[in-house]
Structure formats: structure tokens, C-alpha cells
Amino acid sequence: MTVAFECITRANIPKAQLFDLARSIDAHTESMAASREQAISGVTSGLISLGEDVTWRAWHFGLPLRMTSRITRMEAPDVFIDEQISGPFQSFRHVHEFIEFAGVTTMIDRIEFQAPFGLLGRLAEKLVLARYLQKLIETRNRHLVGDSSRG
């Protein structure tokens, strides 16, 4: 069974600018400073694009973790999707959607994931992982819209 959640963030930032901030390796690294997240291979700085990979190394729950994601769909500046190709999850998919109306851009993050380890993984998803991942996305989004001067 897959776990899914959605985060909605609104900002007075042009859609194309927020789209680029959301795919910026540098902005992501800055937003995840608390978990010491670093891009260690693939695209390690600048903007990631369709078909490109990034491998992240970070500390979560006191453990060093690696996850490699690939941009599997991109229709700038409306949507892009990244999916885990190797890492701690059985599956992980993140849809980033952008809608602009009356000068306000709405960024919608849709996350779907499945933990490994069968029943134990399902328990971890419900008790810890879903809330933890949602807080990470919300922290990232606050960072992205809090300083729109980065490019």
C-alpha cells in the first residue's frame, strides 16, 4: 500500500521563478541544512532537468542515508516529477505542480511513497514517516518562498 500526502504553498513569486527554485539543487541543499543533505553525484548544483539524476546523502533519524532521484517528467513551468531510482524507500514519487492566478503562484507537492520491510515498514509509514516527510517538504517550501532572490 502506498502512502500519499499533499502540501500546498502560495507565494507572490512568478510561476517560472518558483519552478526554477523548486528544481534548484542549491536551494534544496540550503533548505535541508538541518539534515546535512548534500548532492554527491549526478547533478550537484544548479538546476536539474528532465532525465537527470541526483544522489543525495543526508542524516535522518540519526542514520546516514543515500537516495538517487531522476526527473522523469518536466513541462516547464507547470510540472515536474522526481522519482527514486535507488534509496531507502521501496518507491518514492514527488509531483511538483505550479499554478499562477492573479499574481499568486500556488505550488502543489504530491508525495507518494512506500517503505520497505513489509508490515514493519507499513507501521513506520503510519507512525513516523508520513509526518516526517511532510514536515521536510513544508520546511523546504518555506525556505523557497521565504527568499525569492535566489536563482
XYZ file of C-alpha atoms in Angstrom:
151
model
C 0.000 0.000 0.000
C 1.305 3.433 -0.927
C 1.149 6.417 1.409
C 0.269 9.773 -0.154
C 0.032 13.359 1.034
C -0.085 16.847 -0.437
C 1.481 20.165 0.576
C 0.143 23.441 -0.818
C 2.280 26.584 -0.711
C 1.277 30.006 -2.020
C 3.675 32.843 -2.791
C 3.876 36.186 -4.552
C 6.620 34.833 -6.811
C 6.246 34.412 -10.581
C 5.495 30.807 -11.513
C 8.623 30.341 -13.654
C 10.846 31.650 -10.848
C 9.301 29.344 -8.226
C 9.500 26.426 -10.669
C 13.242 27.008 -11.001
C 13.699 27.417 -7.233
C 11.944 24.065 -6.710
C 14.378 22.282 -9.063
C 17.461 24.086 -7.767
C 19.937 21.704 -6.168
C 21.497 24.636 -4.281
C 18.178 25.876 -2.838
C 17.283 22.320 -1.783
C 20.642 21.882 -0.051
C 20.174 25.187 1.803
C 16.660 24.219 2.894
C 17.821 20.848 4.259
C 20.820 22.134 6.253
C 19.432 20.590 9.459
C 19.773 17.082 7.989
C 23.155 17.891 6.386
C 21.734 16.937 2.991
C 24.268 17.173 0.174
C 24.150 16.337 -3.520
C 27.059 13.936 -4.002
C 26.692 12.716 -7.582
C 24.774 13.377 -10.762
C 23.623 17.000 -10.859
C 25.239 18.510 -7.750
C 24.499 22.215 -8.287
C 22.329 24.480 -10.401
C 19.055 23.375 -11.959
C 18.154 19.736 -12.531
C 16.333 18.898 -15.781
C 14.425 16.111 -17.492
C 16.218 12.752 -17.440
C 18.897 13.910 -15.000
C 19.743 12.222 -11.699
C 20.931 13.473 -8.326
C 22.187 11.383 -5.430
C 21.592 12.892 -2.016
C 23.377 11.993 1.208
C 21.669 13.083 4.417
C 21.189 12.202 8.052
C 17.667 11.247 9.127
C 16.732 9.508 12.362
C 20.424 9.536 13.260
C 21.309 7.400 10.233
C 23.269 8.294 7.086
C 21.009 7.725 4.074
C 21.514 7.943 0.302
C 18.800 8.407 -2.276
C 19.125 8.802 -6.024
C 16.265 10.531 -7.821
C 15.595 11.123 -11.506
C 13.468 13.802 -13.138
C 11.008 11.641 -15.080
C 8.687 14.370 -16.379
C 9.115 18.083 -16.952
C 6.758 20.574 -18.541
C 8.242 23.940 -17.590
C 6.990 25.931 -15.787
C 3.919 23.867 -14.885
C 5.039 20.500 -13.526
C 7.968 18.217 -12.902
C 8.212 14.808 -11.285
C 11.123 13.213 -9.487
C 11.218 9.528 -8.619
C 13.608 7.478 -6.526
C 15.692 5.112 -8.623
C 17.671 3.830 -5.634
C 17.479 4.534 -1.943
C 15.733 3.828 1.320
C 12.157 3.543 0.014
C 10.526 0.723 -1.850
C 9.091 3.507 -4.019
C 9.067 7.326 -3.860
C 7.425 9.758 -6.292
C 7.199 13.554 -5.920
C 4.982 15.590 -8.258
C 5.683 19.350 -8.232
C 2.858 21.378 -9.797
C 2.686 25.165 -10.250
C -0.390 27.307 -10.929
C -0.398 31.102 -11.185
C -3.526 33.211 -10.734
C -3.859 36.925 -10.026
C -0.156 37.295 -9.241
C -0.075 34.439 -6.732
C 1.688 31.178 -7.508
C 0.416 28.001 -5.888
C 2.962 25.203 -5.594
C 1.411 21.795 -5.001
C 3.648 18.955 -3.863
C 2.143 15.480 -4.127
C 4.206 12.769 -2.481
C 3.607 9.034 -2.819
C 5.911 6.565 -1.128
C 6.177 3.046 0.181
C 8.589 1.927 2.852
C 10.452 -1.378 2.623
C 10.262 -4.133 5.242
C 6.668 -5.309 4.807
C 4.429 -4.951 7.853
C 7.156 -3.213 9.863
C 7.527 -0.683 7.053
C 3.753 -0.095 6.949
C 3.801 0.626 10.669
C 6.696 3.062 10.260
C 4.850 4.819 7.400
C 1.795 5.452 9.538
C 3.521 6.248 12.839
C 6.510 8.286 11.704
C 7.458 8.576 8.037
C 4.416 10.352 6.561
C 4.525 13.160 9.154
C 8.304 13.391 8.997
C 8.373 13.686 5.193
C 5.534 16.219 5.200
C 7.463 18.394 7.662
C 10.574 18.153 5.458
C 8.597 19.304 2.399
C 6.968 22.131 4.371
C 10.387 23.269 5.662
C 11.784 23.199 2.126
C 8.835 25.166 0.781
C 9.047 27.827 3.494
C 12.695 28.253 2.582
C 11.942 28.524 -1.152
C 9.253 31.178 -0.811
C 10.979 32.996 2.057
C 13.868 34.141 -0.111
C 12.905 34.559 -3.735
C 16.115 36.417 -4.522
C 17.989 33.159 -5.272
C 18.002 31.978 -8.860
